[in-house]
PDB file of C-alpha atoms in Angstrom:
ATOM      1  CA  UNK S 709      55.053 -25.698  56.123  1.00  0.00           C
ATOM      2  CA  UNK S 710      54.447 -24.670  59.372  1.00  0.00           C
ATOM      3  CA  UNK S 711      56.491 -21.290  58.983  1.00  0.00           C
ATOM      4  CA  UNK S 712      55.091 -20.574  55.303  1.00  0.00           C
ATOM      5  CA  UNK S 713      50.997 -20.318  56.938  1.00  0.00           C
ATOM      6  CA  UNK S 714      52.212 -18.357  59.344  1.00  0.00           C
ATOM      7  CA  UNK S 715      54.078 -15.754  56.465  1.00  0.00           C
ATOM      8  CA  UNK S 716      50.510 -16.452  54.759  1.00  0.00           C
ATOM      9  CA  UNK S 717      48.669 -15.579  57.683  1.00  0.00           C
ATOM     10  CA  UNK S 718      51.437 -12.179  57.914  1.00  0.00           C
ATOM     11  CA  UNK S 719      50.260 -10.953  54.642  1.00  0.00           C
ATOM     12  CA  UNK S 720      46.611 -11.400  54.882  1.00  0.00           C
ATOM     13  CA  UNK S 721      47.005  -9.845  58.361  1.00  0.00           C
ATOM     14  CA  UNK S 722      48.906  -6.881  56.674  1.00  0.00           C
ATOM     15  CA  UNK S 723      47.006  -6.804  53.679  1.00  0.00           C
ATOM     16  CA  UNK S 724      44.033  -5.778  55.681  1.00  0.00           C
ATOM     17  CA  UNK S 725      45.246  -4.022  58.195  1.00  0.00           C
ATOM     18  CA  UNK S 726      46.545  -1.242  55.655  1.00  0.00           C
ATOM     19  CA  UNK S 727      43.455  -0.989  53.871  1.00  0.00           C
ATOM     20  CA  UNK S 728      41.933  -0.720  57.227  1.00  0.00           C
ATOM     21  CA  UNK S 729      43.608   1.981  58.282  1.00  0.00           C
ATOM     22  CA  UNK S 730      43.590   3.883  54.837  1.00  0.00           C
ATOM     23  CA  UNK S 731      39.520   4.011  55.335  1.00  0.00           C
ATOM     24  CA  UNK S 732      39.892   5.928  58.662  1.00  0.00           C
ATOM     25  CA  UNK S 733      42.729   8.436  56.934  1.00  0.00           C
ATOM     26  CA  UNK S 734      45.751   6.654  57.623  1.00  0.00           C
ATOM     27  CA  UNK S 735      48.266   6.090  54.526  1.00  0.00           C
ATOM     28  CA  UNK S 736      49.045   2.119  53.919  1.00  0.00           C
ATOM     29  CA  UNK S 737      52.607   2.615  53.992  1.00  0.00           C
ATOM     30  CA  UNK S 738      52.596   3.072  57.961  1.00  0.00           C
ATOM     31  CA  UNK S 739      50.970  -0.071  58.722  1.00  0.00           C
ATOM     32  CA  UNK S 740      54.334  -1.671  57.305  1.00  0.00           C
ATOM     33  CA  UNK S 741      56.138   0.670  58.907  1.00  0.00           C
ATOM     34  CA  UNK S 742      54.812  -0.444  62.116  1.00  0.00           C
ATOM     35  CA  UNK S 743      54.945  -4.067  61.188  1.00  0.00           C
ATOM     36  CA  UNK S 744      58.509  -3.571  61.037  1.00  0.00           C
ATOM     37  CA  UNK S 745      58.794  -3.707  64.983  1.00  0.00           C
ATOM     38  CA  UNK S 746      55.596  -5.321  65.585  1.00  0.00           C
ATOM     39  CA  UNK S 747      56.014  -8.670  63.923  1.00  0.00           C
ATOM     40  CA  UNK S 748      60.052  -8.895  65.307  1.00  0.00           C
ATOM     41  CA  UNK S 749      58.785  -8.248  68.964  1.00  0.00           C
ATOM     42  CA  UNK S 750      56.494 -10.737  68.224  1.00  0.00           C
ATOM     43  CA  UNK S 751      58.358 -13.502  66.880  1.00  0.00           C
ATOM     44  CA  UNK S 752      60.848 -12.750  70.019  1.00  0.00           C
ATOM     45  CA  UNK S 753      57.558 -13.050  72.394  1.00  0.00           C
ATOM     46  CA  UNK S 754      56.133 -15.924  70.895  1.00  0.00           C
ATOM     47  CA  UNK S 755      59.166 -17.783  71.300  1.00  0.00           C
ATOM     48  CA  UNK S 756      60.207 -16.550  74.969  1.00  0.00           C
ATOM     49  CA  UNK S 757      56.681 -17.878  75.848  1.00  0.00           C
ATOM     50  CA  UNK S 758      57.292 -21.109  74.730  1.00  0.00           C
ATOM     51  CA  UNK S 759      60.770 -20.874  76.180  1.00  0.00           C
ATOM     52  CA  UNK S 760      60.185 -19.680  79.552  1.00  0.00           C
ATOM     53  CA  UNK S 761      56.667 -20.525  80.058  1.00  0.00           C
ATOM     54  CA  UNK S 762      55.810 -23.454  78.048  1.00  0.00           C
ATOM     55  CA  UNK S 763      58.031 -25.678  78.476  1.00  0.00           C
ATOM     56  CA  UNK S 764      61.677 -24.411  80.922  1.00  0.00           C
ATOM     57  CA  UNK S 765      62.582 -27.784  81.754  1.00  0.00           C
ATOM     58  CA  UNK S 766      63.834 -28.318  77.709  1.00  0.00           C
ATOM     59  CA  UNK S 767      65.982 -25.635  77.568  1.00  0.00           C
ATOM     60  CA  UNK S 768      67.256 -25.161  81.135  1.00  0.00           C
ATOM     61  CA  UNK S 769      68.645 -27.151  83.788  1.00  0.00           C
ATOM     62  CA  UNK S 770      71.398 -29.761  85.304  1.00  0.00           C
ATOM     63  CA  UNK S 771      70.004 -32.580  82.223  1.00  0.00           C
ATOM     64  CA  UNK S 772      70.095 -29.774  79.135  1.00  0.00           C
ATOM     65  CA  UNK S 773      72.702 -31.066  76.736  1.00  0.00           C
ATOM     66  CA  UNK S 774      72.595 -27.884  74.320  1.00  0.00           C
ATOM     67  CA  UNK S 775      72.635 -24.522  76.363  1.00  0.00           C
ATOM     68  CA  UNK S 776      71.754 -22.424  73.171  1.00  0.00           C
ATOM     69  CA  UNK S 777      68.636 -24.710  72.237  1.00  0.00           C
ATOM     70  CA  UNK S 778      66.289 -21.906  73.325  1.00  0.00           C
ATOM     71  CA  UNK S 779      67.116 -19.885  70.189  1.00  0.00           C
ATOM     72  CA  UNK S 780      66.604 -22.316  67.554  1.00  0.00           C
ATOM     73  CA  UNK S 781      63.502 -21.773  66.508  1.00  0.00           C
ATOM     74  CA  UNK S 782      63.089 -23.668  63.576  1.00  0.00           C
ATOM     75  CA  UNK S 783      63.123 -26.805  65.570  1.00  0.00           C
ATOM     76  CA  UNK S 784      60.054 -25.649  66.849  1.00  0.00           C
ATOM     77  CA  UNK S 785      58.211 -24.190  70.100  1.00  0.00           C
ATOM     78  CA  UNK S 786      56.085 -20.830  69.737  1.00  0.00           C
ATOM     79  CA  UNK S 787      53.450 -19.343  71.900  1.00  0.00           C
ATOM     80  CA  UNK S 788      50.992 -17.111  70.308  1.00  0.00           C
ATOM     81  CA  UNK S 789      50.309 -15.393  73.653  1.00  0.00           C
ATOM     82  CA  UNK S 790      53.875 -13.852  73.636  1.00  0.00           C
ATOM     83  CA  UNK S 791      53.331 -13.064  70.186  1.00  0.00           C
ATOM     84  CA  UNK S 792      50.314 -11.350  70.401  1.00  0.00           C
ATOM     85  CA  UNK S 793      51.547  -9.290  73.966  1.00  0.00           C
ATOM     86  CA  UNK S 794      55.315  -8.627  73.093  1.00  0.00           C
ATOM     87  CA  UNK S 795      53.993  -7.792  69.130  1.00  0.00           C
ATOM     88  CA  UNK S 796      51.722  -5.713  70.592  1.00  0.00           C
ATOM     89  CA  UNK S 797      54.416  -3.415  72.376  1.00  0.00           C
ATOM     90  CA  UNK S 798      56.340  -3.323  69.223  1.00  0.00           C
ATOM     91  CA  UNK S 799      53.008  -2.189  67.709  1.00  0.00           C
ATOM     92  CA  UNK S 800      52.542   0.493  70.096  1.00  0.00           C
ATOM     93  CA  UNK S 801      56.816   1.548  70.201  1.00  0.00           C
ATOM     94  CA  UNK S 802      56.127   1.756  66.399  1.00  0.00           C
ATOM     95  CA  UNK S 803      53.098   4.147  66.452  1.00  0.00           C
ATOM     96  CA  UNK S 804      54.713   6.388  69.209  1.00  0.00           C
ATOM     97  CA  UNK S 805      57.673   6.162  67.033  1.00  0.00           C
ATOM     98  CA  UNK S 806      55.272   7.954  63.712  1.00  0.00           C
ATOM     99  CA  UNK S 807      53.337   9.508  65.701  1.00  0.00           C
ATOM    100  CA  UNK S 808      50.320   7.036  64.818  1.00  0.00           C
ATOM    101  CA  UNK S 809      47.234   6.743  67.128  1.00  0.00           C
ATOM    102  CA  UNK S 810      47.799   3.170  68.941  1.00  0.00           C
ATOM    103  CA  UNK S 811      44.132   2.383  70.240  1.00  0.00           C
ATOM    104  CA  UNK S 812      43.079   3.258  66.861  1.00  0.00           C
ATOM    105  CA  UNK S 813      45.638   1.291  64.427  1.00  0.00           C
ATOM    106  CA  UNK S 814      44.626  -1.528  67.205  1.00  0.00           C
ATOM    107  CA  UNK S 815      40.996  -1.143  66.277  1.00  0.00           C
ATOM    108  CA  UNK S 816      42.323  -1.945  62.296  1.00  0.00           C
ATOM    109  CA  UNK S 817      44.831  -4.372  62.893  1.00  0.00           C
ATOM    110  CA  UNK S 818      42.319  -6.742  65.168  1.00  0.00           C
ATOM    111  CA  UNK S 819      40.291  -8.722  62.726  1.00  0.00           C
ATOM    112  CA  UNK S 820      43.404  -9.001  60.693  1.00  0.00           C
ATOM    113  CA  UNK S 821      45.206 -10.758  63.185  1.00  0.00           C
ATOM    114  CA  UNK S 822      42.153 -12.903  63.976  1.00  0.00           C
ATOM    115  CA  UNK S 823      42.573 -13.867  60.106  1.00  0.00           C
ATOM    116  CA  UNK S 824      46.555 -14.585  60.409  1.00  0.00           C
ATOM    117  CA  UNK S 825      45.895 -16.488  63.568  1.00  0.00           C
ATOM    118  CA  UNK S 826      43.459 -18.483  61.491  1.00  0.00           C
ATOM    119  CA  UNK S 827      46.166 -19.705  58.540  1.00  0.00           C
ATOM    120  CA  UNK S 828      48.560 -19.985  61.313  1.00  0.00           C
ATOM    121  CA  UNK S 829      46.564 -22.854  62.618  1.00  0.00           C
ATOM    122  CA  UNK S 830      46.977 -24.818  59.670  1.00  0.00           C
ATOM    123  CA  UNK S 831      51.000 -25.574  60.021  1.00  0.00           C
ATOM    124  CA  UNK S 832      49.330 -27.400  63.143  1.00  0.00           C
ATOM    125  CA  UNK S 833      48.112 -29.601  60.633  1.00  0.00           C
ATOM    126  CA  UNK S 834      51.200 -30.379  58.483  1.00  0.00           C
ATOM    127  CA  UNK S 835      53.038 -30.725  61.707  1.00  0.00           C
ATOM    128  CA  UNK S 836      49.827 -33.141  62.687  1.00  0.00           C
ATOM    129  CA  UNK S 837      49.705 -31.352  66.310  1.00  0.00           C
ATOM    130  CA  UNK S 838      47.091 -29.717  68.742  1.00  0.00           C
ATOM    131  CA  UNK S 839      44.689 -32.578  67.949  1.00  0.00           C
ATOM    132  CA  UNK S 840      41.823 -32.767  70.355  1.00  0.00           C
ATOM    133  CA  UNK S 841      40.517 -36.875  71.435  1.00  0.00           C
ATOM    134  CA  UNK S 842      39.417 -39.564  69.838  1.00  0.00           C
ATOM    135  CA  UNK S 843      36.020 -39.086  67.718  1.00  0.00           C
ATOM    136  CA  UNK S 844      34.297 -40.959  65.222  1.00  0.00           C
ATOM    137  CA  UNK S 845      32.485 -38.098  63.743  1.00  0.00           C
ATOM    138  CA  UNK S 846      33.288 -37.847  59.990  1.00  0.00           C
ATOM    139  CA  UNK S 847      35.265 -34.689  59.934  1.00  0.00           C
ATOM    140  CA  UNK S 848      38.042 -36.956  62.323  1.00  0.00           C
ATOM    141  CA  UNK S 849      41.739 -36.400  61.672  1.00  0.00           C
ATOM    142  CA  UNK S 850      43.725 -39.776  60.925  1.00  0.00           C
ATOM    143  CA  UNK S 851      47.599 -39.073  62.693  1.00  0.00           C
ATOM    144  CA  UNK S 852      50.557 -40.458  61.183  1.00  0.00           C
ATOM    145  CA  UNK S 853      51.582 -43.091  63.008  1.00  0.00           C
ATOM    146  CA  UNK S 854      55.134 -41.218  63.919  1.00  0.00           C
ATOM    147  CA  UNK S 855      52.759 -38.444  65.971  1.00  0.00           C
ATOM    148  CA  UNK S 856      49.744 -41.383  67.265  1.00  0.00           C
ATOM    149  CA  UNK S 857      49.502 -40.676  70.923  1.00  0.00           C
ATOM    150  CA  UNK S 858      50.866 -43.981  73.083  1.00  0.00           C
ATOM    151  CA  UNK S 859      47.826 -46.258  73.496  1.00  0.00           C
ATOM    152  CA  UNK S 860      46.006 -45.283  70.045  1.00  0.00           C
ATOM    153  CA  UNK S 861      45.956 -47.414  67.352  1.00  0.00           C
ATOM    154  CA  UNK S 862      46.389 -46.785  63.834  1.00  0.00           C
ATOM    155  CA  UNK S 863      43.324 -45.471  61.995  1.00  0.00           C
ATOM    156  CA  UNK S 864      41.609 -43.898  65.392  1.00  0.00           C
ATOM    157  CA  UNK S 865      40.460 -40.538  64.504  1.00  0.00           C
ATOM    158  CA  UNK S 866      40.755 -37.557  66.597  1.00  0.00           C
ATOM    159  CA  UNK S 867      39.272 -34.357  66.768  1.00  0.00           C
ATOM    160  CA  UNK S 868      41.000 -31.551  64.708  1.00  0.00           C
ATOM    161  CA  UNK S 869      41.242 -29.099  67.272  1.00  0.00           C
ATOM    162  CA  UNK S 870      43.628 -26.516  64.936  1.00  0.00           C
ATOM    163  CA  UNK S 871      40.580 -26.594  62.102  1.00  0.00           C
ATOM    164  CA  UNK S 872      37.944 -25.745  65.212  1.00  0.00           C
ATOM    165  CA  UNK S 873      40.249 -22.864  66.479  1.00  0.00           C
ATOM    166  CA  UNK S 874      40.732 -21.881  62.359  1.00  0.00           C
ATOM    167  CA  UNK S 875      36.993 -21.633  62.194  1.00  0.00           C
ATOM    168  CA  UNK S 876      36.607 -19.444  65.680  1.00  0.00           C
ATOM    169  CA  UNK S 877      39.453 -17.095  64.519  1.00  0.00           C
ATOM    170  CA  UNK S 878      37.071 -16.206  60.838  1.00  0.00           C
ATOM    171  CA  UNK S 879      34.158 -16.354  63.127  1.00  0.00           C
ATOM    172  CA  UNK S 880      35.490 -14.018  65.718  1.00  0.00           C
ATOM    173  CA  UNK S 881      36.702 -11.715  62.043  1.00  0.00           C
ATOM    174  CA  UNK S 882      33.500 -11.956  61.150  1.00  0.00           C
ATOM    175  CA  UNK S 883      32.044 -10.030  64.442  1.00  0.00           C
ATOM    176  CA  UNK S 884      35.288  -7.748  64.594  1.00  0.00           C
ATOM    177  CA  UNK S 885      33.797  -5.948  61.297  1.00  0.00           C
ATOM    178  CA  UNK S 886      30.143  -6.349  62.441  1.00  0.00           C
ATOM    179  CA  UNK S 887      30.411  -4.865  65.338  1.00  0.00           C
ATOM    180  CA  UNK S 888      32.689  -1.955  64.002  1.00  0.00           C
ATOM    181  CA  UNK S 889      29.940  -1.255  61.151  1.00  0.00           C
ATOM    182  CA  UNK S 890      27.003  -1.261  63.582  1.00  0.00           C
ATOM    183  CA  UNK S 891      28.807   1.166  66.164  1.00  0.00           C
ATOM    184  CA  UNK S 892      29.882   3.495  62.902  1.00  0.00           C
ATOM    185  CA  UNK S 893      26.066   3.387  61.686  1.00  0.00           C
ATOM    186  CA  UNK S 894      24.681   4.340  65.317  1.00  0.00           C
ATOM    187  CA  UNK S 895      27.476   7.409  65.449  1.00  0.00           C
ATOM    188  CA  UNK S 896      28.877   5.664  68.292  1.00  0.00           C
ATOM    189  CA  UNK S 897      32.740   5.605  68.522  1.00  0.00           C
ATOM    190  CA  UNK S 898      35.161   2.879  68.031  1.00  0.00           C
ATOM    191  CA  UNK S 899      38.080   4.213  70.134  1.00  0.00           C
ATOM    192  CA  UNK S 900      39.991   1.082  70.932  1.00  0.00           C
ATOM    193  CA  UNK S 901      36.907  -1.247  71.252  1.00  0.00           C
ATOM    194  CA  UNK S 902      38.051  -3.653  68.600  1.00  0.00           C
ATOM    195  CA  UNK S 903      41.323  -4.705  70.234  1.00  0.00           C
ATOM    196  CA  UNK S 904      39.303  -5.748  73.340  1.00  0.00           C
ATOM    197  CA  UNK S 905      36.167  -7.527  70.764  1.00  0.00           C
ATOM    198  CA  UNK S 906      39.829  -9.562  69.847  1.00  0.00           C
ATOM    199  CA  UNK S 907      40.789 -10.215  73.099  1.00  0.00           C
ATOM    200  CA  UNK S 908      37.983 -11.699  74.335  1.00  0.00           C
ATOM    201  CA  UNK S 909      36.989 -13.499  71.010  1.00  0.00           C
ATOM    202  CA  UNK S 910      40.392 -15.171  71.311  1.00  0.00           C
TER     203      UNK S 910
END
């Protein structure tokens, strides 16, 4: 479940993105195009973060039982800061590669990431993960006990961290577009300023 909001979150992301980029004279069929080695590179990223950065001492070492453990993937362990750097050097190797404009196809991809970022956070929730502590506030998220931190017991509610991000990613969307209109109204140029709105929303 995990992997099919993330493909949910690709298509929004790509939905967008292209008609983003048709509405500043782009053609919709590049934006796939440049998925093609963006969301690769990403994938790749997002799991030599968790890999190497994350958490080494899994998947290297004297006690490692499996030496090729770091490449299956589908047992889990992704960062989304590799995917967001190394997918962005895909990004750019693809636009150099059609001769796109990089800052600007950043500009349109940025809220649509936000927005794939967003669904992404629910597999967090089927996977009942990247919970925040204990709460008694009504929106609380009741763990399985197979995933109940030690010392909890059952029925303790705990913040649902994901479902905060989830909310912060539309929010930060949200003021991606905003701002982009307001510049465009006051004749002031966009020129790459989206992709930073992102980074520091995120």
């Amino acid at each position: 479940f995990y992997a099919l909001c993330i493909l949910a979150g690709i298509i929004v992301c790509l939905w967008l993105s292209a008609r983003r980029w048709a509405q500043v004279g782009g053609t919709r069929e590049r934006v796939y195009d440049v998925a093609m080695w963006a969301i690769p590179a990403g994938i790749i990223g997002a799991r030599a973060y968790h890999v190497l950065i994350t958490d080494p001492g899994s998947y290297f070492g004297p006690n490692v039982s499996d030496p090729w453990a770091f490449l299956k993937i589908w047992e889990g362990g992704i960062g989304i800061m590799g995917a967001v750097s190394v997918g962005a050097l895909g990004a750019w190797y693809g636009c150099r590669r059609y001769g796109m404009n990089f800052p600007a196809f950043a500009d349109a991809v940025a809220p649509g990431i936000l927005l794939a970022q967003a669904f992404g956070r629910w597999g967090n929730w089927f996977n009942q993960e990247l919970f925040g502590k204990p709460t008694t506030l009504p929106w609380g998220l009741e763990i399985d006990a197979a995933h109940l931190p030690p010392g909890y017991a059952d029925g303790t509610l705990f913040h649902p961290a994901f479902l905060y991000e989830a909310l912060w990613d539309l929010v930060g969307a949200a003021l991606i577009v905003g701002l982009e209109r307001r510049w465009r109204r006051r004749g002031q140029s966009v020129g790459g300023r989206l992709i930073w709105v992102y980074l520091m929303v995120y």
